[in-house]
Tab-separated table of N, CA and C in Angstrom:
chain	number	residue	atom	x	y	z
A	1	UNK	N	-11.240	-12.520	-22.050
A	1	UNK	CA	-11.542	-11.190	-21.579
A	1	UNK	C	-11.634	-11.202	-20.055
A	2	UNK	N	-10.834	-10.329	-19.184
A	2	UNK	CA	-11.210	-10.071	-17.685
A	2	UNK	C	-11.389	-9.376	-17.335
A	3	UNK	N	-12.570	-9.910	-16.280
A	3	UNK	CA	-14.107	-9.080	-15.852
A	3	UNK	C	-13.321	-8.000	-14.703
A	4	UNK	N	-13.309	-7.113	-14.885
A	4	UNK	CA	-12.299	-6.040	-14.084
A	4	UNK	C	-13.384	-5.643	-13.035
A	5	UNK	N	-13.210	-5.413	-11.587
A	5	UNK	CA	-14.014	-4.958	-10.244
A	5	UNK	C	-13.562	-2.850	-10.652
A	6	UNK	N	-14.950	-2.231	-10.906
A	6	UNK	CA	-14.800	-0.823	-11.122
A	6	UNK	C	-14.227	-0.260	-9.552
A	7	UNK	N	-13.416	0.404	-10.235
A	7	UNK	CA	-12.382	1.160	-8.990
A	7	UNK	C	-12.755	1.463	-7.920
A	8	UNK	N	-13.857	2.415	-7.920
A	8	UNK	CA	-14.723	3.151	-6.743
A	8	UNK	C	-15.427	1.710	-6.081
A	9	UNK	N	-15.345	0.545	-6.587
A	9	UNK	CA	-15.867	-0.656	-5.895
A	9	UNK	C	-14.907	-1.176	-4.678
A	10	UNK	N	-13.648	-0.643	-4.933
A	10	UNK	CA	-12.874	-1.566	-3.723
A	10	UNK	C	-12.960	-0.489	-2.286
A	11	UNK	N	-13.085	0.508	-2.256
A	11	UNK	CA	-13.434	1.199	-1.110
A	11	UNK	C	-14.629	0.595	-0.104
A	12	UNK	N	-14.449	-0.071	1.092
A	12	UNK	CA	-15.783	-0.135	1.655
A	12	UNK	C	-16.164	0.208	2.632
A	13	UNK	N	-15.407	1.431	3.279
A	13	UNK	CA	-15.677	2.088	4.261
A	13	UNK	C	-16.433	3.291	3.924
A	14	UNK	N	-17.032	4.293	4.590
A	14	UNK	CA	-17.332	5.368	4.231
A	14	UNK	C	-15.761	6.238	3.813
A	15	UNK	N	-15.991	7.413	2.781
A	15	UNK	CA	-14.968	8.302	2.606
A	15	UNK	C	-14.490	9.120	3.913
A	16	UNK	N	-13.074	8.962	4.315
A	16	UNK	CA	-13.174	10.451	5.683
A	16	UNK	C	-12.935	9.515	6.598
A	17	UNK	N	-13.709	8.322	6.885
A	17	UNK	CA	-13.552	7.755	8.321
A	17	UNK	C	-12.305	6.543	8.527
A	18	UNK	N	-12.317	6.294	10.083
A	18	UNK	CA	-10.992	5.376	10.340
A	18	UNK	C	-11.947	3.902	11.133
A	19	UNK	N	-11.649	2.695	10.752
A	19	UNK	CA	-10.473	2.464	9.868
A	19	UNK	C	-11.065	2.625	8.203
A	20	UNK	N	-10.116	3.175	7.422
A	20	UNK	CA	-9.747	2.846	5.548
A	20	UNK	C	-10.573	1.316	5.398
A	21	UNK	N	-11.129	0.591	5.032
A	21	UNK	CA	-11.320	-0.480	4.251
A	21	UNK	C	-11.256	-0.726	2.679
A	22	UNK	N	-10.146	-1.391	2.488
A	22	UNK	CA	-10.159	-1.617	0.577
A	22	UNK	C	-10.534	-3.269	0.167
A	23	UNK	N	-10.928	-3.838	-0.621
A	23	UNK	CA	-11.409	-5.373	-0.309
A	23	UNK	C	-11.241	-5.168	-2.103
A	24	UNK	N	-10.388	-6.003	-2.533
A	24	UNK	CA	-10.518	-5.810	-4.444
A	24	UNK	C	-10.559	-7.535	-4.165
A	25	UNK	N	-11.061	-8.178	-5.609
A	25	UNK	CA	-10.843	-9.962	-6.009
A	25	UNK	C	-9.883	-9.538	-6.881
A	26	UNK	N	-8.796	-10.589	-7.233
A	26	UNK	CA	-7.925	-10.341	-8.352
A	26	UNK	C	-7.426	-11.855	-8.619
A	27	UNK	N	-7.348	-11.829	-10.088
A	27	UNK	CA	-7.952	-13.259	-10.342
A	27	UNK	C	-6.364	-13.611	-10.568
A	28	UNK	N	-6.253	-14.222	-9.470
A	28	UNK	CA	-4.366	-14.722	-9.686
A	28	UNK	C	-3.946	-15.441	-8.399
A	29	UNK	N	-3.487	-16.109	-7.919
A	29	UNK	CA	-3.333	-17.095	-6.765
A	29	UNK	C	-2.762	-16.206	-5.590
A	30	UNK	N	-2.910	-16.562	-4.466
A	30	UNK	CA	-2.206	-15.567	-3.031
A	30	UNK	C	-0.857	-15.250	-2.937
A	31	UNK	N	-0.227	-16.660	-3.206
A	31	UNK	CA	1.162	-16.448	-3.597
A	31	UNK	C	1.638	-15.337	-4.481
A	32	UNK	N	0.738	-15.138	-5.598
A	32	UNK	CA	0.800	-14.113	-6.587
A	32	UNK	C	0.937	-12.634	-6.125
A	33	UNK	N	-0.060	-12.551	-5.477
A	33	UNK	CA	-0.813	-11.382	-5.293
A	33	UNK	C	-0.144	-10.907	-3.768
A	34	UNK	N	-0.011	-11.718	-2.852
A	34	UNK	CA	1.423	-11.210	-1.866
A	34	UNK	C	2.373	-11.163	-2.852
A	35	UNK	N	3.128	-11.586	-3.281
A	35	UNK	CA	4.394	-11.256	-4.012
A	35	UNK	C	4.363	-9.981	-4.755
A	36	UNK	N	3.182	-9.270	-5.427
A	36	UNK	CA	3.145	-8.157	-5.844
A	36	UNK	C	3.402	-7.297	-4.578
A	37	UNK	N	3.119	-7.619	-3.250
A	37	UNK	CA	3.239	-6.258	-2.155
A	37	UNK	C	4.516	-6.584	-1.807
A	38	UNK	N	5.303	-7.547	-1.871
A	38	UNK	CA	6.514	-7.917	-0.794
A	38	UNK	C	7.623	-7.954	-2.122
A	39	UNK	N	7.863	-7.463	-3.528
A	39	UNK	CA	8.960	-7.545	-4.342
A	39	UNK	C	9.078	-6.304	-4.647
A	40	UNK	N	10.055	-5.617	-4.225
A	40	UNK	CA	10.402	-4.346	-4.420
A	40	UNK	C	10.141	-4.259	-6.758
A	41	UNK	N	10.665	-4.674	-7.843
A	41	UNK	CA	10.381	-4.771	-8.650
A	41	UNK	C	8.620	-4.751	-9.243
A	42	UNK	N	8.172	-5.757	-8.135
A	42	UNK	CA	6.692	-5.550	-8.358
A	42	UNK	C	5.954	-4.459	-7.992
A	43	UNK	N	6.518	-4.268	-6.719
A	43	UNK	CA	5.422	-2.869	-5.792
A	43	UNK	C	5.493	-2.046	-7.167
A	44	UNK	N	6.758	-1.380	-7.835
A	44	UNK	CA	7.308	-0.451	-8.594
A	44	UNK	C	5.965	-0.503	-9.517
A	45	UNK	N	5.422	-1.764	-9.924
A	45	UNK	CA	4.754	-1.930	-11.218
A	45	UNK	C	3.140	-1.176	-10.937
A	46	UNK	N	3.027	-1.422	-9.486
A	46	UNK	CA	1.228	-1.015	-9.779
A	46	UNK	C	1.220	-0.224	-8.216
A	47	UNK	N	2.012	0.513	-7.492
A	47	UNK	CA	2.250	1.059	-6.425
A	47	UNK	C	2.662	2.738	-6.807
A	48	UNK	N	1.665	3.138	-7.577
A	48	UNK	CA	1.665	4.097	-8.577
A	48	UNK	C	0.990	5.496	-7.795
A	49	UNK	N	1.356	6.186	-6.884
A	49	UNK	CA	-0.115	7.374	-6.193
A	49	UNK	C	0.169	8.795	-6.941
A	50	UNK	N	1.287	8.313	-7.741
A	50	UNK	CA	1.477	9.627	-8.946
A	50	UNK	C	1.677	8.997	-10.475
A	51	UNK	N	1.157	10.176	-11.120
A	51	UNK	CA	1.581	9.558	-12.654
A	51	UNK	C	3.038	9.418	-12.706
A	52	UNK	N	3.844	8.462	-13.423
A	52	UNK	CA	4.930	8.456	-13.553
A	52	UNK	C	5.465	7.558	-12.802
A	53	UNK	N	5.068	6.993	-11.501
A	53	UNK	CA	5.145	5.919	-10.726
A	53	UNK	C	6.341	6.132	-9.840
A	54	UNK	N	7.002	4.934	-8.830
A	54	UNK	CA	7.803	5.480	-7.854
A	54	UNK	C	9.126	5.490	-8.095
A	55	UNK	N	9.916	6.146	-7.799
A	55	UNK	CA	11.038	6.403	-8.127
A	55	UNK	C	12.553	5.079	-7.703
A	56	UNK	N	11.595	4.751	-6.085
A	56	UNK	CA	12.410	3.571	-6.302
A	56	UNK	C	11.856	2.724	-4.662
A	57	UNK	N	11.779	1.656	-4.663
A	57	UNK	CA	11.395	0.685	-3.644
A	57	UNK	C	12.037	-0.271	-2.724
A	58	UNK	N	12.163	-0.262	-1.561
A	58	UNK	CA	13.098	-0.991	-0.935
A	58	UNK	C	11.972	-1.712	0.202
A	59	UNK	N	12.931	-3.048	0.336
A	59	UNK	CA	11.435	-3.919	1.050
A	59	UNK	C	12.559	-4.816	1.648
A	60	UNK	N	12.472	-4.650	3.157
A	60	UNK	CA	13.338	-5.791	3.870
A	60	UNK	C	12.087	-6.892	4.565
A	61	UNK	N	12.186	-7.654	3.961
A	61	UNK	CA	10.572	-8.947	4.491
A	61	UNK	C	11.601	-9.237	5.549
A	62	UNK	N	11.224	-8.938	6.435
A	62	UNK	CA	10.902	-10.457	7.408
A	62	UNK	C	10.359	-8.970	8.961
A	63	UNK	N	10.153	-9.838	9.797
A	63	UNK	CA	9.236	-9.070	11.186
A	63	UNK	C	10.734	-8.065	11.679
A	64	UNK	N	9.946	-6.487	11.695
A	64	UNK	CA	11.476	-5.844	11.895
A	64	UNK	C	12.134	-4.924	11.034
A	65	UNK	N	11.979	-5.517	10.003
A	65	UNK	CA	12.521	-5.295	8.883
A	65	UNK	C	11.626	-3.865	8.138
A	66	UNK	N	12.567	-2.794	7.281
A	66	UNK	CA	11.705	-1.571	7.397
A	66	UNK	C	11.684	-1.655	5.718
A	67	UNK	N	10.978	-1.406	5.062
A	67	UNK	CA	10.290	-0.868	3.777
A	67	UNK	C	10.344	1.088	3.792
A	68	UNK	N	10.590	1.089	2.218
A	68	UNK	CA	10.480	2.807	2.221
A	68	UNK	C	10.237	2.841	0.422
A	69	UNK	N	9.163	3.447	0.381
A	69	UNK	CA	8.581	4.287	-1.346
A	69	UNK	C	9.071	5.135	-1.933
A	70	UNK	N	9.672	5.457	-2.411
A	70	UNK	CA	10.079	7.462	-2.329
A	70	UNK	C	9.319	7.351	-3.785
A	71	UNK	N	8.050	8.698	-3.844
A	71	UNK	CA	7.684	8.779	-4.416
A	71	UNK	C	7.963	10.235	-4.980
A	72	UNK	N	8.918	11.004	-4.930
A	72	UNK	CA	9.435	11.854	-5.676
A	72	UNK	C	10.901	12.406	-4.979
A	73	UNK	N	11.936	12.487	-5.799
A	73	UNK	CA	13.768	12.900	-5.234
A	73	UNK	C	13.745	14.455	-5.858
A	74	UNK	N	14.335	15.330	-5.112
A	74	UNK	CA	14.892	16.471	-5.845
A	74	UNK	C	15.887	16.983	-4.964
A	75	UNK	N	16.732	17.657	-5.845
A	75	UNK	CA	17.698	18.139	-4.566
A	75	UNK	C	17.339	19.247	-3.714
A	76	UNK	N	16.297	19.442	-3.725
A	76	UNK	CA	15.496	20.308	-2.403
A	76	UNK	C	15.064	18.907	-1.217
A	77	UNK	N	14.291	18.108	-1.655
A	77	UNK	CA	13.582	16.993	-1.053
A	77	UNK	C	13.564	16.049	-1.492
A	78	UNK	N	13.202	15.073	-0.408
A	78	UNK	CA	13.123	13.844	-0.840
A	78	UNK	C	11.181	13.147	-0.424
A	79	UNK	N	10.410	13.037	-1.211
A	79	UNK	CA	9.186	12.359	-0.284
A	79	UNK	C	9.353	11.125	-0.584
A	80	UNK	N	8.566	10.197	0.584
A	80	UNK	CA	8.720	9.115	0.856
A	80	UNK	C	7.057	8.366	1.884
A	81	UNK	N	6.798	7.538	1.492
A	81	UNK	CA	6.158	6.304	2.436
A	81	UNK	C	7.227	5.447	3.076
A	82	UNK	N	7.464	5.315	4.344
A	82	UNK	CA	7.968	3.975	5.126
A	82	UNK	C	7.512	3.486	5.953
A	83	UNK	N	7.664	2.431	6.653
A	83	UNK	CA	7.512	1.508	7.563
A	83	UNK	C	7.896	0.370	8.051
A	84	UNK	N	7.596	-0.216	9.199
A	84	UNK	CA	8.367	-2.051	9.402
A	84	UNK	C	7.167	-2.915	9.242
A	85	UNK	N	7.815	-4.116	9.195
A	85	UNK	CA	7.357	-5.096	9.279
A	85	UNK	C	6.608	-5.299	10.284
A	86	UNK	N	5.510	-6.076	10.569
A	86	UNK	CA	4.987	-6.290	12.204
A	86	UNK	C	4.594	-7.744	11.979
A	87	UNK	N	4.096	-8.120	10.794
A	87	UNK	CA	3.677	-9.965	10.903
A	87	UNK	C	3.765	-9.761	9.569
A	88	UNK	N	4.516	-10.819	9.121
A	88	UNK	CA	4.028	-11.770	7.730
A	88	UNK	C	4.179	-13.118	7.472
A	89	UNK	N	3.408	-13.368	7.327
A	89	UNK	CA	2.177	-14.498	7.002
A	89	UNK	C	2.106	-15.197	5.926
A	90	UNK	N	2.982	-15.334	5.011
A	90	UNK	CA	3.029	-15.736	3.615
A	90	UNK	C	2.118	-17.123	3.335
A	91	UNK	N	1.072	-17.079	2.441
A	91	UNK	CA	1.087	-15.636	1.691
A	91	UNK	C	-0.540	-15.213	1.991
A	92	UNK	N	-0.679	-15.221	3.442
A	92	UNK	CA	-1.749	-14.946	4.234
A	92	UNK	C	-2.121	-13.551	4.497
A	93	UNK	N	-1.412	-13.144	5.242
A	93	UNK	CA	-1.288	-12.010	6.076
A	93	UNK	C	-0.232	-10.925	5.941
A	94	UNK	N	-0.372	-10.000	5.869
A	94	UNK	CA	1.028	-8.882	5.881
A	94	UNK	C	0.852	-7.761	6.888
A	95	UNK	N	1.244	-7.230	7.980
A	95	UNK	CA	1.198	-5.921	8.421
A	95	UNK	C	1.810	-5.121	8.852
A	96	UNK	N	2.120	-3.671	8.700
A	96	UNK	CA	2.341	-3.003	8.727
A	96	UNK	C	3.148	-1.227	8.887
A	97	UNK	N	3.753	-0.863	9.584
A	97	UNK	CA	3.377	0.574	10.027
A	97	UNK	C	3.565	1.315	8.916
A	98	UNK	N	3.126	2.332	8.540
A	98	UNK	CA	3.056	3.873	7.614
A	98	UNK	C	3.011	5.155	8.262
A	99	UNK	N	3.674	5.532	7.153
A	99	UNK	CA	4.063	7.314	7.345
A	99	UNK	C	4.760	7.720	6.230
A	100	UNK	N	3.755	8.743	6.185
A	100	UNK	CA	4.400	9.627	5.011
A	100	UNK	C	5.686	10.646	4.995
A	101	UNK	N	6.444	10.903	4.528
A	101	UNK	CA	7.771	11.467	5.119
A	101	UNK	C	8.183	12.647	3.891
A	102	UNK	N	8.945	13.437	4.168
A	102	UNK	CA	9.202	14.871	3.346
A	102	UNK	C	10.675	15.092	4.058
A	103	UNK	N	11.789	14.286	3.521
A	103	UNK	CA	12.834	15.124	3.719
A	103	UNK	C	13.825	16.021	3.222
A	104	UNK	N	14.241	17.426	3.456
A	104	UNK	CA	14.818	18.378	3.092
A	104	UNK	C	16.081	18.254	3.191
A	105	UNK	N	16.843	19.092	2.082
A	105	UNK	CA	18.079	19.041	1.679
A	105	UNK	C	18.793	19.752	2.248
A	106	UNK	N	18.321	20.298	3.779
A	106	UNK	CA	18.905	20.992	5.075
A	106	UNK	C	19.129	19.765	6.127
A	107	UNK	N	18.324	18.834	6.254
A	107	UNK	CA	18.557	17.668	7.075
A	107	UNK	C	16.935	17.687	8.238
A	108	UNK	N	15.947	18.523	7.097
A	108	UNK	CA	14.671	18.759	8.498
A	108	UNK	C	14.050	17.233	7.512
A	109	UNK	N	13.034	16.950	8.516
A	109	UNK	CA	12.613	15.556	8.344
A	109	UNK	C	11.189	16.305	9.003
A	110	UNK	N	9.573	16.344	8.071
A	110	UNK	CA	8.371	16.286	8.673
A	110	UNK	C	7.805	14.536	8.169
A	111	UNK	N	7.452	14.107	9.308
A	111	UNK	CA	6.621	12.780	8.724
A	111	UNK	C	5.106	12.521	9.384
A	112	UNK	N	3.844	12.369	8.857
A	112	UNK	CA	3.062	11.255	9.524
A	112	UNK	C	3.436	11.152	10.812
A	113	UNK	N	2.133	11.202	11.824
A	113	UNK	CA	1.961	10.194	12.949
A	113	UNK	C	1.733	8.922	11.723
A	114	UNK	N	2.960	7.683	13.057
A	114	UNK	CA	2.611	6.378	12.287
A	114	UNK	C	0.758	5.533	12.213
A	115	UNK	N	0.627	4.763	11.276
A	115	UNK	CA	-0.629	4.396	11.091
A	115	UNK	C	-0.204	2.986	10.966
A	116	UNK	N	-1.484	2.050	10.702
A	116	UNK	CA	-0.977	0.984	10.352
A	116	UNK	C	-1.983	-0.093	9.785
A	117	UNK	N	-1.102	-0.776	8.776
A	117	UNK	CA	-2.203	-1.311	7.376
A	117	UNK	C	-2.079	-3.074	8.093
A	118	UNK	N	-3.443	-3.999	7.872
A	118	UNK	CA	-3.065	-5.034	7.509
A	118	UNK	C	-3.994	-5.578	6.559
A	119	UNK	N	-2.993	-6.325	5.903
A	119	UNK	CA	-3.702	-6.973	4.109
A	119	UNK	C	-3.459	-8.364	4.800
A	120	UNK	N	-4.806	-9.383	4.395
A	120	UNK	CA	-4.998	-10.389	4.341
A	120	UNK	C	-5.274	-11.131	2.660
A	121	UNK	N	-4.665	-12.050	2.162
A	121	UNK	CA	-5.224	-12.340	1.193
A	121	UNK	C	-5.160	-13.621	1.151
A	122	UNK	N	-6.831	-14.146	0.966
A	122	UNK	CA	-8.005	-15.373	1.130
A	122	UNK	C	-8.006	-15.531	-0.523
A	123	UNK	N	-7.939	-17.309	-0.641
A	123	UNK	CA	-7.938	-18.053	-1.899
A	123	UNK	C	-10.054	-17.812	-1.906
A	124	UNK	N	-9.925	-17.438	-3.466
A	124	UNK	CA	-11.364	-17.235	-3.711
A	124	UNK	C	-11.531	-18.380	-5.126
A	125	UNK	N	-11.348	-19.981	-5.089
A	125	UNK	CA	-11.627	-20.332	-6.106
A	125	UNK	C	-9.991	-20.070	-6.803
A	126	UNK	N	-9.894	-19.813	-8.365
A	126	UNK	CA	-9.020	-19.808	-8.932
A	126	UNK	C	-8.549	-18.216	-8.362
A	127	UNK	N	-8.816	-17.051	-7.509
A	127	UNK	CA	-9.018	-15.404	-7.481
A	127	UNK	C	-8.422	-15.611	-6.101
A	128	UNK	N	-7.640	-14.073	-5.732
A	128	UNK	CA	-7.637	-14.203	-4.448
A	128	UNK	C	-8.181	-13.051	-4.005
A	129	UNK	N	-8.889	-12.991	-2.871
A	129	UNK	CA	-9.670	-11.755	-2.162
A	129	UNK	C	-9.069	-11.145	-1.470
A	130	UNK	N	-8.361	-9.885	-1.471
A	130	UNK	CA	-7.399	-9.125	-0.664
A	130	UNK	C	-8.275	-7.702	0.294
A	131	UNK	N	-8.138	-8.273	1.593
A	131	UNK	CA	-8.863	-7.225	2.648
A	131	UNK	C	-7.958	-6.368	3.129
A	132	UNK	N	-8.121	-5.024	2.224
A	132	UNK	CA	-6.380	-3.666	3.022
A	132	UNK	C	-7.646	-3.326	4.082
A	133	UNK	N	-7.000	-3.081	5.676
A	133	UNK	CA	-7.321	-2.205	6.599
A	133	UNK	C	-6.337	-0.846	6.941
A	134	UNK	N	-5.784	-0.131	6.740
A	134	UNK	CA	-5.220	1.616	7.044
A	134	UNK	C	-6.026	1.660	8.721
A	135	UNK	N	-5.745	1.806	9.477
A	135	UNK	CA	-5.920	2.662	10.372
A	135	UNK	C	-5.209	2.991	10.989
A	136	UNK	N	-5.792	3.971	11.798
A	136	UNK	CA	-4.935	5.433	12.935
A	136	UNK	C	-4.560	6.808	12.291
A	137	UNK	N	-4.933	6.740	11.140
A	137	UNK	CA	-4.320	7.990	10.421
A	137	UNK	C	-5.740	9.012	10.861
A	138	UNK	N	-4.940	10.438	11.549
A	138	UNK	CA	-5.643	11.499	12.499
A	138	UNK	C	-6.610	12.026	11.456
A	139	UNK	N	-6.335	12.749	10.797
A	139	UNK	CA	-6.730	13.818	10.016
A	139	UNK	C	-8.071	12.911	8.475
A	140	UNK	N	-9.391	13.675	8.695
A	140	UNK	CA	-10.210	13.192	8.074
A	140	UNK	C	-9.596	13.383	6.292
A	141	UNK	N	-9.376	14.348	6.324
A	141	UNK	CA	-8.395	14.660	4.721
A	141	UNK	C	-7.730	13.447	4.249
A	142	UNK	N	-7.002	13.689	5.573
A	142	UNK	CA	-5.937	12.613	5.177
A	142	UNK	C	-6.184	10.928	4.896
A	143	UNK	N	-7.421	11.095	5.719
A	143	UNK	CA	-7.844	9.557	5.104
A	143	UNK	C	-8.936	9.488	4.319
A	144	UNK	N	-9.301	10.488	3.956
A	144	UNK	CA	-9.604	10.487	2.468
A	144	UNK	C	-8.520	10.616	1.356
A	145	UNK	N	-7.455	11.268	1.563
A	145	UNK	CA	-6.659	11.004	0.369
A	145	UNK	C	-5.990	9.383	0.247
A	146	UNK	N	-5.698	8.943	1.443
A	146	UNK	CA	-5.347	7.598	1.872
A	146	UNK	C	-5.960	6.707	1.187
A	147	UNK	N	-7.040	6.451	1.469
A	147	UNK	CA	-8.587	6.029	0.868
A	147	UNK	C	-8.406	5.910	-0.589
A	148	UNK	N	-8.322	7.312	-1.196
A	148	UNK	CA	-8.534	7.331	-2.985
A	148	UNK	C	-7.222	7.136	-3.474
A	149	UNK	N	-6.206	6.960	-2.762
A	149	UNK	CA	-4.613	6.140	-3.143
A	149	UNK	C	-4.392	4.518	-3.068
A	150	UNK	N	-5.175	4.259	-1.828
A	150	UNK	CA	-5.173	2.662	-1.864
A	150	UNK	C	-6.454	2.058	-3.475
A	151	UNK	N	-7.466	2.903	-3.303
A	151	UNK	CA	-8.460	2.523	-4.419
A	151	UNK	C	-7.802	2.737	-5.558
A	152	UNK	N	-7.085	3.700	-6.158
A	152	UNK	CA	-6.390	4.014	-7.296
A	152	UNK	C	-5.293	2.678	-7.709
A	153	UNK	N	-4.297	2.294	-6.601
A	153	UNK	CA	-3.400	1.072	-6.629
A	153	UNK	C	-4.092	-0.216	-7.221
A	154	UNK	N	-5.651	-0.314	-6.111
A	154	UNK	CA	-5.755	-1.689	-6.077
A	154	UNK	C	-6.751	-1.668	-7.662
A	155	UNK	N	-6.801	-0.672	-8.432
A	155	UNK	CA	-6.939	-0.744	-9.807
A	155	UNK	C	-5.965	-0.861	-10.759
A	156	UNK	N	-4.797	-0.176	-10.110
A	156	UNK	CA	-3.656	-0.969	-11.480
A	156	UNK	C	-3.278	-2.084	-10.811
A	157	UNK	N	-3.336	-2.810	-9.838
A	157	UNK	CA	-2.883	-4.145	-9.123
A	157	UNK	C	-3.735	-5.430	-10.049
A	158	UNK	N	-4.953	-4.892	-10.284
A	158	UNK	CA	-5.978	-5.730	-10.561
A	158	UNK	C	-4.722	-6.035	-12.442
A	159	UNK	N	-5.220	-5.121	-12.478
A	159	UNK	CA	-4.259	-5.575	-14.326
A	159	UNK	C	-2.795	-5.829	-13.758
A	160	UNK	N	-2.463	-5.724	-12.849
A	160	UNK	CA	-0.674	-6.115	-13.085
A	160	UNK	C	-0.674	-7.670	-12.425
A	161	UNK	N	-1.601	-8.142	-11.644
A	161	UNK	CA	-1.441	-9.715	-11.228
A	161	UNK	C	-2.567	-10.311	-12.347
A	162	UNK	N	-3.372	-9.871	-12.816
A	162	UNK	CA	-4.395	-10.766	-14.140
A	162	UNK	C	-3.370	-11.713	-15.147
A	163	UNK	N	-3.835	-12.574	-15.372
A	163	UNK	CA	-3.316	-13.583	-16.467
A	163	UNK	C	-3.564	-12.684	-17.691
């Protein structure tokens, strides 16, 4: 049986404020548990901020290199999370940039001021301890919704790297 960390537990910042802090244990080795953020196949599995999950994932690793989510296609729009690379650390360190993006089937593009995440993940014993930081994102809303999207993930993350 595994002892699951309750959802509202990985938040440890206040709600609203910058920087975001998310801190989950997940009982599976670093190697593991980076490889769930850096395999386009994996992100897909627990990188979920809607029911129904993302439509499709692209992840160029190395420093430079740009990542993009699209979390819903229509032929009106397209939404999307992207960003580059800035350090990775395997299977230490990962960071960052983000922005949320909305593009239209006219060619208009609204996105996010960029923000920017870094995940560290520390061997805890047989578990590894993963510290998400989010910051720069303007708008208190917005990092509250930020906030209850990273906490929502790092609850299906917890069951998608568990033995």
């Amino acid at each position: 049986m595994t002892v699951q960390q309750p959802a509202g537990d990985f938040l440890k910042s206040e709600p609203g404020v910058d920087p975001i802090l998310i801190e989950g244990l997940f009982r599976a080795a670093p190697e593991r548990v980076f490889r769930a953020f850096t395999e386009p196949e994996e992100v897909s599995c627990w990188f979920l901020p809607r029911s129904g999950g993302l439509v499709s994932a692209e992840i160029d690793l190395r420093v430079g290199g740009r990542w993009c989510f699209v979390i819903e296609r229509s032929a009106e729009k397209q939404v999307h999370f992207e960003g580059e690379y800035l350090a990775i650390e395997a299977p230490g360190r990962l960071e960052f940039s983000w922005r949320y993006v909305q593009e239209f089937a006219d060619g208009t593009r609204e996105a996010t001021d960029t923000s920017r995440v870094c995940v560290t993940f520390t061997r805890a014993g047989a578990a590894t301890r993963v510290h998400l930081r989010h910051e720069a994102i303007r708008t208190e809303d917005a990092r509250r919704g930020v906030g209850s999207g990273w906490t929502r993930c790092f609850g299906y993350l917890v069951d998608f790297v568990s033995d």
